[in-house]
PDB file of C-alpha atoms in Angstrom:
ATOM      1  CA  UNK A 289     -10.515 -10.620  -2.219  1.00 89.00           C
ATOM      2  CA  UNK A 290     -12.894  -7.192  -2.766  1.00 93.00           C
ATOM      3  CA  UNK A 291     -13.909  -7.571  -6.519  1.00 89.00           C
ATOM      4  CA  UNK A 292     -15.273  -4.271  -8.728  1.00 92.00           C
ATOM      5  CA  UNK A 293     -18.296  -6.275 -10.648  1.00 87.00           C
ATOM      6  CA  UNK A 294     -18.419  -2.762 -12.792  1.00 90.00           C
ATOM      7  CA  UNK A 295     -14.286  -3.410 -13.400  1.00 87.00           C
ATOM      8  CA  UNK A 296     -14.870  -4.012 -17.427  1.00 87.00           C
ATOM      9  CA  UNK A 297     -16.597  -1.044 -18.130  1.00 92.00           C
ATOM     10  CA  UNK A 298     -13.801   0.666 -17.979  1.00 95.00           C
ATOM     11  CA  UNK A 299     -10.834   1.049 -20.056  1.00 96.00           C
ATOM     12  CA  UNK A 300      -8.066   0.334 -17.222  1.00 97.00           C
ATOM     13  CA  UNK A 301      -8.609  -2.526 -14.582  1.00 98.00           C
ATOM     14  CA  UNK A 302      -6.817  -1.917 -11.605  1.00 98.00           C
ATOM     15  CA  UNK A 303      -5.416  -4.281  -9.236  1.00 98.00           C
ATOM     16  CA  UNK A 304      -4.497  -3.209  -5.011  1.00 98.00           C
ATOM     17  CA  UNK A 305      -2.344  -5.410  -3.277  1.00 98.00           C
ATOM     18  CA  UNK A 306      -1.611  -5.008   0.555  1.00 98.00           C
ATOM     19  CA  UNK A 307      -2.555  -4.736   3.841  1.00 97.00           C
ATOM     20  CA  UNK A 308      -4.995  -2.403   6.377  1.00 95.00           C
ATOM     21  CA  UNK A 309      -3.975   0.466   4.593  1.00 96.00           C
ATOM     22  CA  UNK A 310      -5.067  -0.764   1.470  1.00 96.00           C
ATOM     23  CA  UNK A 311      -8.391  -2.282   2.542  1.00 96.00           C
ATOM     24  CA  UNK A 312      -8.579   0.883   4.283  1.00 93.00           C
ATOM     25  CA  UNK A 313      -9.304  -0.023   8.319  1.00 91.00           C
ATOM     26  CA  UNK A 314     -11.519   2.035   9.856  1.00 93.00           C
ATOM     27  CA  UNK A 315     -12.715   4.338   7.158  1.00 95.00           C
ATOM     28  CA  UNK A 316     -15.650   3.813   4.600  1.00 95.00           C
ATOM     29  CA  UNK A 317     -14.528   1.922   1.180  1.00 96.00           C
ATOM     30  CA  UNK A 318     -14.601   5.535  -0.635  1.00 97.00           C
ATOM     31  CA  UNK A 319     -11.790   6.764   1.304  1.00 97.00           C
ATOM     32  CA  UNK A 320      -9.204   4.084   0.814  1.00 98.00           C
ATOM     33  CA  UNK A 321      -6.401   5.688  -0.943  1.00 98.00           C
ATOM     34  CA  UNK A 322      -6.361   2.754  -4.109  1.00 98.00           C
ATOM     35  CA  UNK A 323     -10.238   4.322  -4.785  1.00 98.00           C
ATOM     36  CA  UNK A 324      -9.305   7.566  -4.138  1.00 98.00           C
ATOM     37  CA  UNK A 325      -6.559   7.518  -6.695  1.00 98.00           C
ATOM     38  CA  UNK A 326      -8.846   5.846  -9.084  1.00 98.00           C
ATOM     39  CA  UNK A 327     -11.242   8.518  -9.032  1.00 98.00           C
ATOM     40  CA  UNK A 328      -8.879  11.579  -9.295  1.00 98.00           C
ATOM     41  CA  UNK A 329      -7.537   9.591 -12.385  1.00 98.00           C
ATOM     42  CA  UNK A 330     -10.936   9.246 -13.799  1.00 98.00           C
ATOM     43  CA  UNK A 331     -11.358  13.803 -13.134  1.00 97.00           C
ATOM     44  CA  UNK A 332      -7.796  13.615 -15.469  1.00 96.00           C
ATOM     45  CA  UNK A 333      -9.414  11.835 -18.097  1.00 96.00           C
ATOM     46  CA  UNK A 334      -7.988   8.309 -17.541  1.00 97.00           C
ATOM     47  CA  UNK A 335     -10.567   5.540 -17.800  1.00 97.00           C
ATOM     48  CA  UNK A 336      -9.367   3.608 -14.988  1.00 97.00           C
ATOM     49  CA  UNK A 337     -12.109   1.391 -12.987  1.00 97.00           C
ATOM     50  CA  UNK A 338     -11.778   1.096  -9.064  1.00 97.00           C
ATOM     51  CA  UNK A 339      -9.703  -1.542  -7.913  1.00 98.00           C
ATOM     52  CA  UNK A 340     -10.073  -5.372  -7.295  1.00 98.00           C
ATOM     53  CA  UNK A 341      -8.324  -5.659  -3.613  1.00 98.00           C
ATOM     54  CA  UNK A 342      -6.220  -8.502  -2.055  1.00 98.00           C
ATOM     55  CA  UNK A 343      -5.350  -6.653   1.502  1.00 97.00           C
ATOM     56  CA  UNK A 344      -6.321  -7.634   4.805  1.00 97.00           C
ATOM     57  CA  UNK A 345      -5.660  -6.005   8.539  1.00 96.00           C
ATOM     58  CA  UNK A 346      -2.328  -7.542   9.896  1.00 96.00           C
ATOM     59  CA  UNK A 347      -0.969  -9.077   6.665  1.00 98.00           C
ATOM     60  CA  UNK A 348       2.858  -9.323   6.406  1.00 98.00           C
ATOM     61  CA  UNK A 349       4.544 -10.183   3.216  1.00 98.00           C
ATOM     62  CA  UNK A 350       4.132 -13.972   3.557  1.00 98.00           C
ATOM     63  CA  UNK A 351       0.403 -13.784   4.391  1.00 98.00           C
ATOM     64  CA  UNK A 352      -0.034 -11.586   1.517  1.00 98.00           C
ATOM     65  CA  UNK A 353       1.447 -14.120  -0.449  1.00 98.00           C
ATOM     66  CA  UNK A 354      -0.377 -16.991   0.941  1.00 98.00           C
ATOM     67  CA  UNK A 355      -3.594 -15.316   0.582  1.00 97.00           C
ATOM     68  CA  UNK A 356      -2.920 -14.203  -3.229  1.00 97.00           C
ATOM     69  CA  UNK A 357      -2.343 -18.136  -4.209  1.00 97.00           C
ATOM     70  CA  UNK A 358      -5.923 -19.087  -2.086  1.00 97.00           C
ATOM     71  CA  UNK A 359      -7.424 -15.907  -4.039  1.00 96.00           C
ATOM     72  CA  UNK A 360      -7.548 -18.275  -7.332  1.00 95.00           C
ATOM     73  CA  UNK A 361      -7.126 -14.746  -9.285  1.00 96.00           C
ATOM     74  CA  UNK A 362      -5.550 -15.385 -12.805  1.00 94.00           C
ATOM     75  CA  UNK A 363      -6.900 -12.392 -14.297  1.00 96.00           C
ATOM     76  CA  UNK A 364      -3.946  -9.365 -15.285  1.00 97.00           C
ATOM     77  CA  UNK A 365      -4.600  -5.543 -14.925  1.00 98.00           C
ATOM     78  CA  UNK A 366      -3.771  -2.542 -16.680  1.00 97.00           C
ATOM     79  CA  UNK A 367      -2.510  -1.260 -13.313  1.00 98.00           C
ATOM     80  CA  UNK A 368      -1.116  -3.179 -10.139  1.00 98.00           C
ATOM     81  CA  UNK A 369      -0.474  -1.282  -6.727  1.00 98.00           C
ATOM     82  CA  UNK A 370       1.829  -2.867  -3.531  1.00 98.00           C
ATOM     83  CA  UNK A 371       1.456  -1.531   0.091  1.00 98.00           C
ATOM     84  CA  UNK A 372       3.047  -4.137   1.893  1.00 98.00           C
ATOM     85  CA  UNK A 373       5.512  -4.723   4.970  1.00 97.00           C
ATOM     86  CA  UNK A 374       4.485  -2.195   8.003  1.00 97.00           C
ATOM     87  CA  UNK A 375       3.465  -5.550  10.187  1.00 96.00           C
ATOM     88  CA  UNK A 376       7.218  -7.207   8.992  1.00 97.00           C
ATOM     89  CA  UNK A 377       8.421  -4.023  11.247  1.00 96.00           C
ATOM     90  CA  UNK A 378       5.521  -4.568  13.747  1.00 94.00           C
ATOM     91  CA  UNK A 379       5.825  -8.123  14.314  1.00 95.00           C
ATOM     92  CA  UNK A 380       9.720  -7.749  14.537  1.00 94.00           C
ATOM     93  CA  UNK A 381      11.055  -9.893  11.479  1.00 97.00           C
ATOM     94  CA  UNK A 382      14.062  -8.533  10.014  1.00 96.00           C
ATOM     95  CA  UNK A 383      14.484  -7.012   6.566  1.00 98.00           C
ATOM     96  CA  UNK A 384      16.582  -9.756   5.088  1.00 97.00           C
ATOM     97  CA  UNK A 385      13.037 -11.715   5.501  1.00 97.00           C
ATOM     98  CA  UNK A 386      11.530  -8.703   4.066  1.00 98.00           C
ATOM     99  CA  UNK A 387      13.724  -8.060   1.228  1.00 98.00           C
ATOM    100  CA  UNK A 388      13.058 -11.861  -0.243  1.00 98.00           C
ATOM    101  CA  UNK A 389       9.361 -12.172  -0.023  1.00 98.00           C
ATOM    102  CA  UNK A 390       8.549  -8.828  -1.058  1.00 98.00           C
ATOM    103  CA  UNK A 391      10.977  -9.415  -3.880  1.00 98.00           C
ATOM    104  CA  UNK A 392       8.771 -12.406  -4.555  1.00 98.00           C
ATOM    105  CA  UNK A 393       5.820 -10.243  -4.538  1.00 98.00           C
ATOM    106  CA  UNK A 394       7.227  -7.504  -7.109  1.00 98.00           C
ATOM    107  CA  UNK A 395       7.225 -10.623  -9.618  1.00 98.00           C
ATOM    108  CA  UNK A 396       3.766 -11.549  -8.496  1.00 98.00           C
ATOM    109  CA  UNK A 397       2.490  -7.784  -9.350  1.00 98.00           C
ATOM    110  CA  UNK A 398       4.158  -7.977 -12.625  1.00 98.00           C
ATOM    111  CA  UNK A 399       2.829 -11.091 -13.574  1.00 98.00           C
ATOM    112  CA  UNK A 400      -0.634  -9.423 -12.798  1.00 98.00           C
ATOM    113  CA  UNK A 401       0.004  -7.101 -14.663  1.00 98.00           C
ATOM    114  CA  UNK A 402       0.659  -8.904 -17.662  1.00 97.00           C
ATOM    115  CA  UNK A 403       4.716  -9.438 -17.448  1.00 97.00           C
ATOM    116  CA  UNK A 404       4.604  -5.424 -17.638  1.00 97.00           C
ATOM    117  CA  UNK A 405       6.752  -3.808 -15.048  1.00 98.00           C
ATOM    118  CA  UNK A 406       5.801  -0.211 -15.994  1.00 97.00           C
ATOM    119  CA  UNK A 407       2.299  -1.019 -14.954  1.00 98.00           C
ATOM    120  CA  UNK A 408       3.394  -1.686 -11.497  1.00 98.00           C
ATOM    121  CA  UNK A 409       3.804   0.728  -8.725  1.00 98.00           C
ATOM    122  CA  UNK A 410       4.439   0.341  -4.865  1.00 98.00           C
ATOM    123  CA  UNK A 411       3.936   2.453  -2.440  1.00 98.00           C
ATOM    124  CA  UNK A 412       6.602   3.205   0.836  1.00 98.00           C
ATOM    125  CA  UNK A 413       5.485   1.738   4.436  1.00 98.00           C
ATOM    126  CA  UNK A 414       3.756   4.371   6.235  1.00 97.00           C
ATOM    127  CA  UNK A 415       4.590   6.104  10.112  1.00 96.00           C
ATOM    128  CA  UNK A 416       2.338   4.488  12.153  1.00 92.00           C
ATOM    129  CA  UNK A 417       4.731   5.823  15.291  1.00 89.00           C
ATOM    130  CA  UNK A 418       2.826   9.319  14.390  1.00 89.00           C
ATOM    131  CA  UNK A 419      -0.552   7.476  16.252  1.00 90.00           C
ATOM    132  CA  UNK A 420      -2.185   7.811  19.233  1.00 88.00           C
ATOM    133  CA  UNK A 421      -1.618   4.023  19.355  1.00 88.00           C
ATOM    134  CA  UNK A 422       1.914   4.343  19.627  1.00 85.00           C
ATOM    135  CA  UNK A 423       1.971   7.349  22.291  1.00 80.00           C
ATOM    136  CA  UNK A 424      -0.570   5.315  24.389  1.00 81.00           C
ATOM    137  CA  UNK A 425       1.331   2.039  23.932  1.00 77.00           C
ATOM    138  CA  UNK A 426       4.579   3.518  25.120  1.00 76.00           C
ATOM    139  CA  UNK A 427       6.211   2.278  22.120  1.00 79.00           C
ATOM    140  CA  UNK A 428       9.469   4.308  21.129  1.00 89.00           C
ATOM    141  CA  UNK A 429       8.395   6.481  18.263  1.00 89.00           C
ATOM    142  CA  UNK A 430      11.804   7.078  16.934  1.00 92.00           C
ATOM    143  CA  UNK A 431      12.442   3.229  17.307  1.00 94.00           C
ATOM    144  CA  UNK A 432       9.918   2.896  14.920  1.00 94.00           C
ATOM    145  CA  UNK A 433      10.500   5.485  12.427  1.00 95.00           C
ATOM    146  CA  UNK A 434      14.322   3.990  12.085  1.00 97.00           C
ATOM    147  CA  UNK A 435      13.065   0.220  11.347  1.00 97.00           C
ATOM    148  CA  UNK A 436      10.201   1.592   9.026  1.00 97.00           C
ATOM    149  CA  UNK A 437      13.136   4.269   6.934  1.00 98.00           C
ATOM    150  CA  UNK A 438      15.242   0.593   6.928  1.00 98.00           C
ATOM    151  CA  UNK A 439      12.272  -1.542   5.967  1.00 98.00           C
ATOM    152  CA  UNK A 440      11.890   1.180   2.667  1.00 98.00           C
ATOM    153  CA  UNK A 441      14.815   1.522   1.907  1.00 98.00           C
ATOM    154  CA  UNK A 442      14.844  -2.494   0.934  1.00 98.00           C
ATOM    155  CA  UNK A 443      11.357  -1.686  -0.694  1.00 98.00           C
ATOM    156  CA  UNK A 444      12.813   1.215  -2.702  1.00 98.00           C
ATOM    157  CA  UNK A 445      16.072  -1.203  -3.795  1.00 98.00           C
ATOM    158  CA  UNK A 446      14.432  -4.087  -4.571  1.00 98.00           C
ATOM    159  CA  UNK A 447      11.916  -1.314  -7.191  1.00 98.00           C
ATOM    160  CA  UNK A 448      14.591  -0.372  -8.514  1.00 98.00           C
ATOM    161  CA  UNK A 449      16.466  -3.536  -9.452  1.00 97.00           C
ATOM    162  CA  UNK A 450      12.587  -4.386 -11.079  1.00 97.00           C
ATOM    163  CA  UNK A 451      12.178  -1.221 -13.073  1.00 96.00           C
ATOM    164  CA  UNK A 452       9.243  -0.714 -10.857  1.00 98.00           C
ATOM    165  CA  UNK A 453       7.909   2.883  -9.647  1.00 98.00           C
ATOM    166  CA  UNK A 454       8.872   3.786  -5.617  1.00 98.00           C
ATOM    167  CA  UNK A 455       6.297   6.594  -4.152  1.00 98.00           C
ATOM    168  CA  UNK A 456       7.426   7.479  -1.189  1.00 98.00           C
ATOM    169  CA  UNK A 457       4.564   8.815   1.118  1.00 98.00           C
ATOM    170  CA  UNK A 458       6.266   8.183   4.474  1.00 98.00           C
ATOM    171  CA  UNK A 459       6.774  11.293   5.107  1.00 97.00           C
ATOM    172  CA  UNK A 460       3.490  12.204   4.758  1.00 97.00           C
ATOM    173  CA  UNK A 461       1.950  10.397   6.783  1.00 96.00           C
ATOM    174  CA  UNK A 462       4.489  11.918   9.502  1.00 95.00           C
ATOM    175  CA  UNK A 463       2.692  14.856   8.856  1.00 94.00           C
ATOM    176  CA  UNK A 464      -0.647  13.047  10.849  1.00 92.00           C
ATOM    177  CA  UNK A 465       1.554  13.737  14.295  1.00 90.00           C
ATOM    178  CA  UNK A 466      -1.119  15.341  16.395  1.00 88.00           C
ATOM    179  CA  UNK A 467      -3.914  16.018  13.646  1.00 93.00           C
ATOM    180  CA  UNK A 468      -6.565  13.645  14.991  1.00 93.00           C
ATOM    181  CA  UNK A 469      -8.267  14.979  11.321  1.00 96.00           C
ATOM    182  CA  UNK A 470      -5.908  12.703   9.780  1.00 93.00           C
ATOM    183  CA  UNK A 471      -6.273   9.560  12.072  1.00 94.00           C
ATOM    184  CA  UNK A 472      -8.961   6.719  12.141  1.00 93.00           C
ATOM    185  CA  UNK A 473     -11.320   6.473  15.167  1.00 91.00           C
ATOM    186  CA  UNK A 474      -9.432   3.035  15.994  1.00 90.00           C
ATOM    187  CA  UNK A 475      -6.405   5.817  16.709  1.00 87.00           C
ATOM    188  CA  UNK A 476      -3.906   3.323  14.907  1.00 86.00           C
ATOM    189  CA  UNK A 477      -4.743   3.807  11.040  1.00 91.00           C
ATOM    190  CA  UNK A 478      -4.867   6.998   8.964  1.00 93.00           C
ATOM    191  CA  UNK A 479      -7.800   8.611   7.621  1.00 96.00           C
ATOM    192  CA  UNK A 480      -9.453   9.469   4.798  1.00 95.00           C
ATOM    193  CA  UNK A 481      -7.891  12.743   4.737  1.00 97.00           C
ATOM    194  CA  UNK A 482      -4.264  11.163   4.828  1.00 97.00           C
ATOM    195  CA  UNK A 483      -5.172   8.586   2.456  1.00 97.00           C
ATOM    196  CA  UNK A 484      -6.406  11.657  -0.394  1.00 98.00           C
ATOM    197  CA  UNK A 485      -3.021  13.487   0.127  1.00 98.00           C
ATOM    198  CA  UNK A 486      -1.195   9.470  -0.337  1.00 98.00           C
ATOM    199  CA  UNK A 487      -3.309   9.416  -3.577  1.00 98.00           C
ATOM    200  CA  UNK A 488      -2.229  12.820  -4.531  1.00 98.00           C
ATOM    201  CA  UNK A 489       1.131  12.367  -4.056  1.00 98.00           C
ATOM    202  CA  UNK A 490       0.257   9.019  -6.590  1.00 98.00           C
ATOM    203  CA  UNK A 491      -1.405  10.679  -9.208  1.00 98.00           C
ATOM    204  CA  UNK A 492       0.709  12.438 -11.630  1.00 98.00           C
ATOM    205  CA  UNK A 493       3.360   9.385 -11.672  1.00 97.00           C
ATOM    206  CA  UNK A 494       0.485   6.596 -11.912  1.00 98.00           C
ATOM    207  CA  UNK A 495      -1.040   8.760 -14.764  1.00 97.00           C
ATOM    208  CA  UNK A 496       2.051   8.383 -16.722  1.00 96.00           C
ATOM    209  CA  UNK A 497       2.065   4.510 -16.423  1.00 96.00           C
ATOM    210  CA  UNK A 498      -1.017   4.320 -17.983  1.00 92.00           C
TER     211      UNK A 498
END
């Protein structure tokens, strides 16, 4: 768990839950998209501090889980973020699996953020088929795309049967097919570039929850 020590000098706390796209793999801590969203919220007036972080490379839903019980946390948030389920697809597991642990997980976020679903938002499972890592891995790109559009579209249910915001930045980060601007040096994970339009696309709705 990443915590913000400076977190209560602000007027929103902020909670990120996830995996490497939250913890931001291969790029500095400035350019994950849960900070970057924090501080164009901050230019728009909203007092929101950067985010505590549960996320870890390679997490699936039940390891996010797992590691949110070890975590200890009992605190609650003015705002709570989910990015969760890209390994699910990558590791093979099937989205019946999918849909009941992440369902488990939207309760967990809501809890965190004190039994308040409007303070909840979750954002959709990224392309990571648009990568140099899939090209070079011979791994069927359209394969991919299909299981991660299915894998959403139980994320995007299960949101709404919570009363919980769905951004859907999937197909932006489609959009990172042959930019190498918008891919990590590790060729598999985004950059900072695709994580600021992610947190652009997240601003004006997240403003509204708070």
């Amino acid at each position: 768990m990443v915590i913000n020590p400076d977190a209560s000098a602000h007027a929103h706390t902020y909670l990120a839950l996830g995996d490497s796209y939250t913890i931001g793999e291969s790029v500095p801590a400035r350019d994950r998209w849960s900070v970057q969203l924090a501080e164009l919220l901050r230019k728009e007036g909203v007092d929101v501090a950067d985010p505590d972080l549960i996320a870890r490379t390679g997490w699936t839903t039940s390891e996010l889980t797992e590691a949110i019980q070890r975590s200890g946390n009992q605190k609650t948030y003015g705002l709570v973020s989910l990015l969760i389920g890209v390994n699910n697809q990558y590791r093979g597991q099937d989205t019946g699996r999918y849909r009941t642990e992440f369902r488990d997980l939207l309760q967990t976020a809501i809890r965190f953020a004190a039994d308040e679903p409007g303070r909840v938002f979750v954002l959709s499972i990224p392309d990571w088929g648009m990568t140099p890592y899939a090209a070079n891995s011979r791994r069927d790109r359209q394969q991919i795309a299909r299981e991660i559009d299915a894998f959403n579209a139980v994320a995007q249910e299960e949101c709404q049967k919570a009363g919980i915001v769905y951004i859907d930045i999937t197909p932006i980060s489609r959009t990172a097919a042959g930019d190498a601007s918008q891919i990590a040096e590790d060729g598999l994970h985004f950059s900072g570039k695709q994580y600021r339009l992610w947190a652009e696309k997240a601003l004006p709705v997240v403003k509204k929850l708070l």
